[in-house]
Every structure is written in structure tokens, then in C-alpha cells.
Short mmCIF file of C-alpha atoms in Angstrom, two decimals:
data_model
loop_
_atom_site.label_atom_id
_atom_site.label_comp_id
_atom_site.label_asym_id
_atom_site.label_seq_id
_atom_site.Cartn_x
_atom_site.Cartn_y
_atom_site.Cartn_z
CA SER A 1 33.91 49.54 39.88
CA GLN A 2 30.45 49.10 41.60
CA GLU A 3 29.01 46.18 41.38
CA VAL A 4 25.10 46.02 39.70
CA THR A 5 22.73 44.14 42.59
CA GLU A 6 19.73 45.00 39.96
CA PHE A 7 18.91 46.10 36.47
CA ILE A 8 16.22 48.87 35.22
CA LEU A 9 14.22 47.28 32.08
CA VAL A 10 13.65 50.27 30.00
CA GLY A 11 10.51 48.59 28.32
CA PHE A 12 8.64 51.56 26.84
CA GLU A 13 9.87 54.27 29.13
CA GLN A 14 10.70 56.82 25.96
CA SER A 15 6.92 56.10 24.59
CA SER A 16 4.51 59.13 25.83
CA PRO A 17 1.45 58.73 28.73
CA SER A 18 -0.90 58.31 26.17
CA THR A 19 0.96 55.26 23.88
CA ARG A 20 2.00 53.61 27.15
CA ALA A 21 -1.74 53.59 28.03
CA LEU A 22 -2.79 51.72 24.99
CA LEU A 23 0.02 49.02 24.93
CA PHE A 24 -1.55 48.52 28.35
CA ALA A 25 -4.67 48.10 27.12
CA LEU A 26 -3.58 46.03 23.87
CA PHE A 27 -1.13 43.75 26.25
CA LEU A 28 -3.67 43.23 28.72
CA THR A 29 -6.44 41.90 26.13
CA LEU A 30 -3.98 39.79 24.39
CA TYR A 31 -3.28 38.15 27.91
CA SER A 32 -5.76 37.52 28.58
CA LEU A 33 -7.14 36.12 25.23
CA ALA A 34 -4.06 33.90 25.74
CA MET A 35 -4.63 32.80 28.90
CA ALA A 36 -8.46 32.21 28.40
CA MET A 37 -7.55 29.97 25.35
CA ASN A 38 -4.89 28.00 26.32
CA GLY A 39 -6.66 27.61 29.75
CA LEU A 40 -9.72 26.53 28.10
CA ILE A 41 -7.46 24.15 25.73
CA ILE A 42 -5.90 22.71 28.69
CA PHE A 43 -9.20 21.95 30.38
CA ILE A 44 -10.65 20.37 27.61
CA THR A 45 -8.03 18.09 26.70
CA TRP A 46 -7.55 16.81 30.32
CA THR A 47 -11.08 16.34 31.28
CA ASP A 48 -13.15 15.06 27.49
CA PRO A 49 -12.84 11.57 27.19
CA ARG A 50 -12.82 11.93 23.30
CA LEU A 51 -9.71 14.05 23.34
CA ASN A 52 -7.47 10.62 24.32
CA SER A 53 -4.97 10.99 20.84
CA PRO A 54 -1.31 11.70 21.26
CA MET A 55 -2.15 14.56 19.00
CA TYR A 56 -4.02 16.16 21.98
CA PHE A 57 -1.94 15.06 24.92
CA PHE A 58 0.83 17.24 22.90
CA LEU A 59 -1.89 20.11 22.64
CA GLY A 60 -2.69 20.75 26.21
CA HIS A 61 0.99 20.15 26.92
CA LEU A 62 1.73 22.85 24.62
CA SER A 63 -1.11 25.03 25.96
CA PHE A 64 0.52 24.28 29.21
CA LEU A 65 3.76 25.48 27.88
CA ASP A 66 2.55 28.51 26.79
CA VAL A 67 0.61 29.80 29.50
CA CYS A 68 4.11 29.21 31.58
CA PHE A 69 6.08 31.57 29.05
CA ILE A 70 3.79 34.27 28.83
CA THR A 71 3.31 34.66 32.42
CA THR A 72 7.21 34.77 32.86
CA THR A 73 7.33 37.94 30.96
CA ILE A 74 3.91 39.93 30.79
CA PRO A 75 2.60 40.58 33.78
CA GLN A 76 5.91 42.01 34.74
CA MET A 77 5.96 44.04 31.63
CA LEU A 78 2.20 45.19 32.39
CA ILE A 79 3.14 46.92 35.91
CA HIS A 80 6.24 48.34 34.09
CA LEU A 81 3.66 50.32 31.46
CA VAL A 82 1.21 51.06 34.76
CA VAL A 83 4.36 52.11 37.40
CA LYS A 84 7.17 54.34 37.62
CA ASN A 85 10.00 51.88 38.93
CA HIS A 86 11.35 49.75 37.15
CA THR A 87 14.09 48.49 38.61
CA VAL A 88 14.04 44.40 38.95
CA SER A 89 16.49 42.54 41.06
CA PHE A 90 19.35 40.25 40.08
CA VAL A 91 17.62 37.47 41.02
CA SER A 92 14.67 37.94 39.53
CA CYS A 93 16.08 38.91 36.25
CA MET A 94 17.64 35.78 36.61
CA ILE A 95 14.98 33.79 37.70
CA GLN A 96 13.21 35.41 34.60
CA MET A 97 15.76 34.61 32.14
CA TYR A 98 15.59 31.06 33.01
CA LEU A 99 12.27 30.00 32.86
CA VAL A 100 12.00 31.84 29.03
CA PHE A 101 14.55 29.62 28.17
CA CYS A 102 13.60 26.49 30.07
CA VAL A 103 9.95 26.52 28.74
CA GLY A 104 11.12 28.11 25.25
CA VAL A 105 13.37 25.28 24.70
CA ALA A 106 10.49 22.59 25.80
CA GLU A 107 8.53 24.28 23.27
CA CYS A 108 10.74 24.04 20.39
CA ILE A 109 11.57 20.47 21.03
CA LEU A 110 7.27 19.70 21.71
CA LEU A 111 6.57 21.55 18.28
CA ALA A 112 8.79 19.41 16.34
CA PHE A 113 7.49 15.93 18.45
CA MET A 114 3.71 17.45 17.30
CA ALA A 115 5.13 17.51 13.55
CA TYR A 116 6.31 13.53 14.34
CA ASP A 117 3.56 12.50 15.76
CA ARG A 118 1.17 13.94 13.00
CA TYR A 119 3.82 12.20 10.41
CA VAL A 120 3.23 8.84 12.03
CA ALA A 121 -0.68 9.62 11.68
CA ILE A 122 -0.75 10.17 8.07
CA CYS A 123 2.16 8.25 6.97
CA HIS A 124 1.89 4.94 9.02
CA PRO A 125 -1.87 5.15 10.00
CA LEU A 126 -2.05 1.17 10.78
CA SER A 127 1.22 0.93 13.22
CA TYR A 128 0.35 4.89 14.74
CA ALA A 129 -1.24 3.00 18.08
CA GLN A 130 1.57 0.97 18.63
CA ILE A 131 4.48 3.41 17.81
CA MET A 132 3.06 6.54 19.30
CA SER A 133 1.71 4.67 22.72
CA ARG A 134 0.46 6.53 25.87
CA GLN A 135 4.15 5.35 27.25
CA VAL A 136 6.04 6.86 24.22
CA CYS A 137 3.66 10.43 24.46
CA VAL A 138 4.66 10.80 28.08
CA ARG A 139 8.42 9.71 27.78
CA LEU A 140 8.57 12.65 24.74
CA VAL A 141 6.74 15.57 26.68
CA GLY A 142 9.25 14.39 29.26
CA ALA A 143 12.37 14.59 27.48
CA ALA A 144 11.06 18.11 26.06
CA TRP A 145 10.95 19.33 29.83
CA PHE A 146 13.80 17.88 30.54
CA PHE A 147 15.83 19.37 27.82
CA GLY A 148 14.61 22.74 28.79
CA LEU A 149 15.50 22.38 32.41
CA ILE A 150 18.91 21.65 32.36
CA ASN A 151 19.56 23.81 28.18
CA GLY A 152 18.17 26.67 30.90
CA ILE A 153 21.11 26.31 33.77
CA LEU A 154 23.77 25.80 30.64
CA LEU A 155 22.57 29.07 29.04
CA GLU A 156 21.91 30.62 32.51
CA TYR A 157 26.04 29.86 33.64
CA MET A 158 26.61 31.42 30.26
CA SER A 159 24.79 34.95 30.89
CA PHE A 160 25.82 35.36 34.40
CA ARG A 161 29.18 34.34 34.20
CA ASN A 162 30.95 37.74 34.44
CA PRO A 163 30.52 40.04 36.79
CA PHE A 164 28.18 43.54 36.11
CA CYS A 165 29.89 46.53 36.64
CA LYS A 166 28.85 48.98 33.88
CA ASP A 167 25.33 49.90 32.98
CA ASN A 168 22.48 47.95 34.16
CA HIS A 169 19.55 49.41 31.92
CA ILE A 170 18.25 46.99 30.06
CA GLU A 171 16.61 47.93 26.43
CA ASN A 172 13.85 45.89 26.43
CA PHE A 173 10.62 44.77 28.78
CA PHE A 174 11.94 41.28 30.05
CA CYS A 175 15.69 40.20 30.82
CA GLU A 176 16.65 38.51 27.44
CA ALA A 177 19.94 37.04 27.30
CA PRO A 178 21.73 38.73 24.47
CA ILE A 179 21.13 41.93 26.17
CA VAL A 180 21.97 41.30 29.43
CA ILE A 181 25.53 39.62 28.41
CA ALA A 182 26.19 42.94 26.45
CA LEU A 183 25.97 44.75 30.03
CA SER A 184 28.89 42.12 31.46
CA CYS A 185 32.53 43.27 32.42
CA GLY A 186 34.82 40.53 30.91
CA ASP A 187 34.46 39.38 27.55
CA PRO A 188 31.18 38.64 26.60
CA GLN A 189 31.55 37.18 22.96
CA PHE A 190 32.43 34.02 24.53
CA SER A 191 28.98 33.61 26.40
CA MET A 192 27.88 35.12 23.19
CA LYS A 193 29.30 32.65 21.09
CA ILE A 194 28.01 29.44 23.18
CA ILE A 195 24.80 30.92 23.31
CA PHE A 196 24.76 31.10 19.09
CA ALA A 197 26.11 27.91 19.31
CA ASP A 198 23.14 26.48 21.72
CA ALA A 199 20.57 28.00 19.42
CA ILE A 200 21.89 26.39 16.14
CA VAL A 201 21.35 23.47 17.84
CA VAL A 202 18.05 23.78 20.14
CA LEU A 203 16.37 25.65 17.40
CA LEU A 204 18.02 24.38 14.08
CA SER A 205 17.39 20.07 15.08
CA PRO A 206 13.96 20.45 16.42
CA MET A 207 13.48 22.48 12.98
CA VAL A 208 15.34 19.60 10.82
CA LEU A 209 12.62 16.81 12.60
CA ILE A 210 9.79 19.53 11.99
CA VAL A 211 10.93 19.98 7.80
CA THR A 212 11.23 16.41 7.23
CA SER A 213 8.14 15.33 9.19
CA TYR A 214 6.00 17.64 6.98
CA ALA A 215 7.78 16.79 3.78
CA ARG A 216 7.29 13.68 3.91
CA ILE A 217 3.87 14.01 4.92
CA LEU A 218 3.28 16.21 1.75
CA ALA A 219 5.24 13.59 -0.35
CA SER A 220 2.16 11.16 1.17
CA ILE A 221 -0.13 13.24 0.54
CA LEU A 222 0.04 14.23 -3.23
CA GLY A 223 1.01 10.46 -3.70
CA ARG A 224 -2.70 8.69 -3.25
CA ALA A 225 -5.57 10.83 -1.13
CA SER A 226 -8.54 12.68 -3.03
CA SER A 227 -8.60 15.83 -3.16
CA SER A 228 -11.09 16.30 -0.43
CA GLY A 229 -8.33 14.43 2.21
CA ARG A 230 -5.40 16.18 0.29
CA GLY A 231 -6.93 19.82 1.15
CA LYS A 232 -8.07 19.24 4.70
CA THR A 233 -4.46 17.37 5.62
CA PHE A 234 -2.76 20.20 4.04
CA SER A 235 -5.02 23.11 5.73
CA THR A 236 -3.92 20.98 8.67
CA CYS A 237 -0.23 20.99 8.15
CA ALA A 238 -0.15 24.63 6.58
CA SER A 239 -1.50 25.89 10.03
CA HIS A 240 1.00 24.04 11.99
CA LEU A 241 4.20 25.00 10.41
CA THR A 242 2.70 28.72 10.55
CA VAL A 243 3.07 28.64 14.15
CA VAL A 244 6.40 26.82 13.46
CA VAL A 245 7.97 29.68 11.49
CA CYS A 246 6.53 32.37 13.59
CA LEU A 247 7.97 30.93 17.24
CA TYR A 248 11.47 30.02 15.15
CA THR A 249 11.89 33.30 12.87
CA SER A 250 11.11 35.35 15.90
CA ALA A 251 13.66 33.48 18.18
CA MET A 252 16.03 33.07 15.87
CA PHE A 253 16.80 36.36 14.81
CA SER A 254 16.69 37.18 18.81
CA TYR A 255 19.19 34.73 19.55
CA MET A 256 21.39 33.82 16.30
CA ASN A 257 22.49 37.15 15.07
CA PRO A 258 25.40 39.39 15.89
CA ARG A 259 25.33 41.59 18.67
CA SER A 260 25.87 45.08 16.34
CA THR A 261 22.70 44.80 14.58
CA HIS A 262 20.58 44.51 17.81
CA GLY A 263 19.37 47.63 19.26
CA PRO A 264 16.02 48.22 21.12
CA ASP A 265 13.82 48.96 18.16
CA LYS A 266 14.41 45.88 16.70
CA ASP A 267 14.77 43.36 19.80
CA LYS A 268 11.67 44.69 20.82
CA PRO A 269 9.19 43.63 17.81
CA PHE A 270 10.73 40.23 17.66
CA SER A 271 10.76 39.41 21.63
CA LEU A 272 7.13 40.81 21.22
CA LEU A 273 6.51 38.33 18.19
CA TYR A 274 7.86 34.74 20.56
CA THR A 275 6.56 36.08 23.75
CA ILE A 276 3.24 37.12 23.48
CA ILE A 277 2.04 36.31 19.66
CA THR A 278 2.87 33.18 19.18
CA PRO A 279 1.33 31.76 22.62
CA MET A 280 -1.59 33.34 21.28
CA CYS A 281 -1.93 31.93 18.08
CA ASN A 282 -0.92 28.40 19.11
CA PRO A 283 -4.83 27.33 20.54
CA ILE A 284 -6.28 29.73 17.54
CA ILE A 285 -3.98 27.92 14.57
CA TYR A 286 -4.02 24.78 16.10
CA SER A 287 -7.34 23.92 17.66
CA PHE A 288 -9.86 26.37 16.53
CA ARG A 289 -10.44 25.25 13.27
CA ASN A 290 -10.60 21.44 14.30
CA LYS A 291 -13.96 19.65 14.08
CA GLU A 292 -13.33 16.98 17.34
CA MET A 293 -11.92 20.51 19.23
CA LYS A 294 -14.95 22.67 19.22
CA GLY A 295 -17.47 19.76 19.46
CA ALA A 296 -15.17 19.02 22.88
CA MET A 297 -15.72 22.68 23.47
CA VAL A 298 -19.12 22.61 23.19
CA ARG A 299 -19.92 19.77 25.03
CA ALA A 300 -17.24 21.27 27.91
CA LEU A 301 -20.00 24.14 27.91
CA TRP A 302 -23.06 22.30 27.64
CA ARG A 303 -21.88 20.16 31.05
CA THR A 304 -21.11 23.47 32.57
CA SER A 305 -24.38 25.10 32.47
CA GLN A 306 -26.15 21.71 33.15
CA ALA A 307 -23.96 22.18 35.95
CA GLN A 308 -25.49 25.25 37.19
CA ALA A 309 -29.01 24.23 36.25
CA GLU A 310 -28.99 21.55 38.68
CA SER A 311 -27.19 24.04 41.24
CA VAL A 312 -29.79 26.27 40.99
#
């Protein structure tokens, strides 16, 4: 039997040329918007001294993860929508899968730390500065990255431990683990079980922390704040939870359901949801509804126009 040395990403191959052109325009626009918005957030959270709180420190890192995440999958998909050749080498498939795992896991963990940060800010405002010190924040972000990197190695090993000697057509627009494993020779069941177990740990433990944090926040708000204060906190929490629900449900669908229910028509919408829609919604949901963020953006634009005026 022939060893597989490359894969073919089927992606949107079956679509008509006009549909592909439309998808290209759509994804290019979404990708550009997501890059611009996340880039702006990274820039202002790093340069504006007024955004010096842990919340913005985490937000800047979330945006950085989003930029990494969409860049591992979307540019390649855009190229494949235009060119006829959809082959990817074995190595580039492995690298792409590793990056998706690594960044995706880091993002799940970071979202949990962000929920914890909101919990401390709302429920323990007096000791907030002590609990969420700069050192703690740096350690938490470091921990999210570390788990992502380590977990990526495990998942990568499980995905590629069997040889590939069958079909090399991947029914998606990027190298997604469950689909790649199904193509391997030998017993894919064991690998799928490990990935399923890993997804339970990696997706559900942050989820528990997030739900617990928000439940306590809600209890605390209902117990004391005035109705105006309540509304503001509610809207913040609701927006955070929206991001979380989008990311987690799409990732759970892709990695935690039995193989038999997978199919290109089912996989692609969910893959799109967590590879491009969530990274694009994060900046909108987390920051553009936020007064301090808007102020920082106005200041950044003002500084830029000042600098240009002086250079002229």
C-alpha cells in the first residue's frame, strides 16, 4: 500500500465558480475586518497607559490569539478558493493542526481566566488589585500558552501516530483532527477516544470555571446593586458569555461527537464558526461596547492624526 505524503483539502471544491468567488469576497472581508479590529485592540491595550488594568491585559492577549488562530486557517482557504491545486504537504498539515490545537486551547483557558478576573473585580472589588496583580496576570497568560503548547503535542501525536495509506482527501478547508484521523490506517478509535477525553478536560474544565464565575457575579449583582449598575454589569457578562458559548459549542461539536455524525456538510459550518466567526466577534463583543475602549481608540486616532500633521 502506498504511503500518503500529501493531503488534498477538498474545502469548497464542489461549489460553483460563482459561489467560490462570493465566498472568497466574504472571507477576505471577514478576515480583513478581524485582523484590523484585533490589531487595533492589541495596539491600544499595549500603548494606552489608561488601559493598564488586568482586563485589558487579557483582552490584548485574546486578540493576539485570535490573530494567530485565523491566520493559521483562513489565508490558505482563500488561496484554495482561487487556485485549482489544493494539495498540502504532510508537514504543513501537521503544523497547521498543531497551531490550531495550541492556540485554540490557549484561548479556551484564557477565556476562563477572563471570567475569573470579572468575578474578582465585581465580587471582591477591595482586594482586586492584590488578587489580580501584574505578576498573577502574567502567570495566568503564561499558563494558558503553556497548556496550549503541551496539549498540542499530545493531540498531534494522537492524530498522526498511525500511518496513512488510504484516501488523502480531507473533507474540510483545513487539516482538522477528527477528519485526518479517520483517514489513517490502523485503529482510529483509540486516537478518537483520547482526543474526545482531552476535549472533555480542555473544554469542560474552563467551562466550569466560567459558569461558576458568572453565577457568582449574578448572585452578587442581584443581591446589591442599583438597577442602573445592574444593567451595565449584566450587559458585560452577557457579552462575555456570548463569546464563550459560540466558541465552546462549535469546538465541542467538532471534537466531542461520535465519528458517525460527522460529514462535510455538518463539519464545515462549525469549523467556520470557531475558525473565523468567533475571532471576529471577540473584539466587537468585548471592546466596542466598552466606554474606556472607545475612548482609547479616539485617543489613538487623535495621536496618529497629530503625528501626521506634525510630519507635514
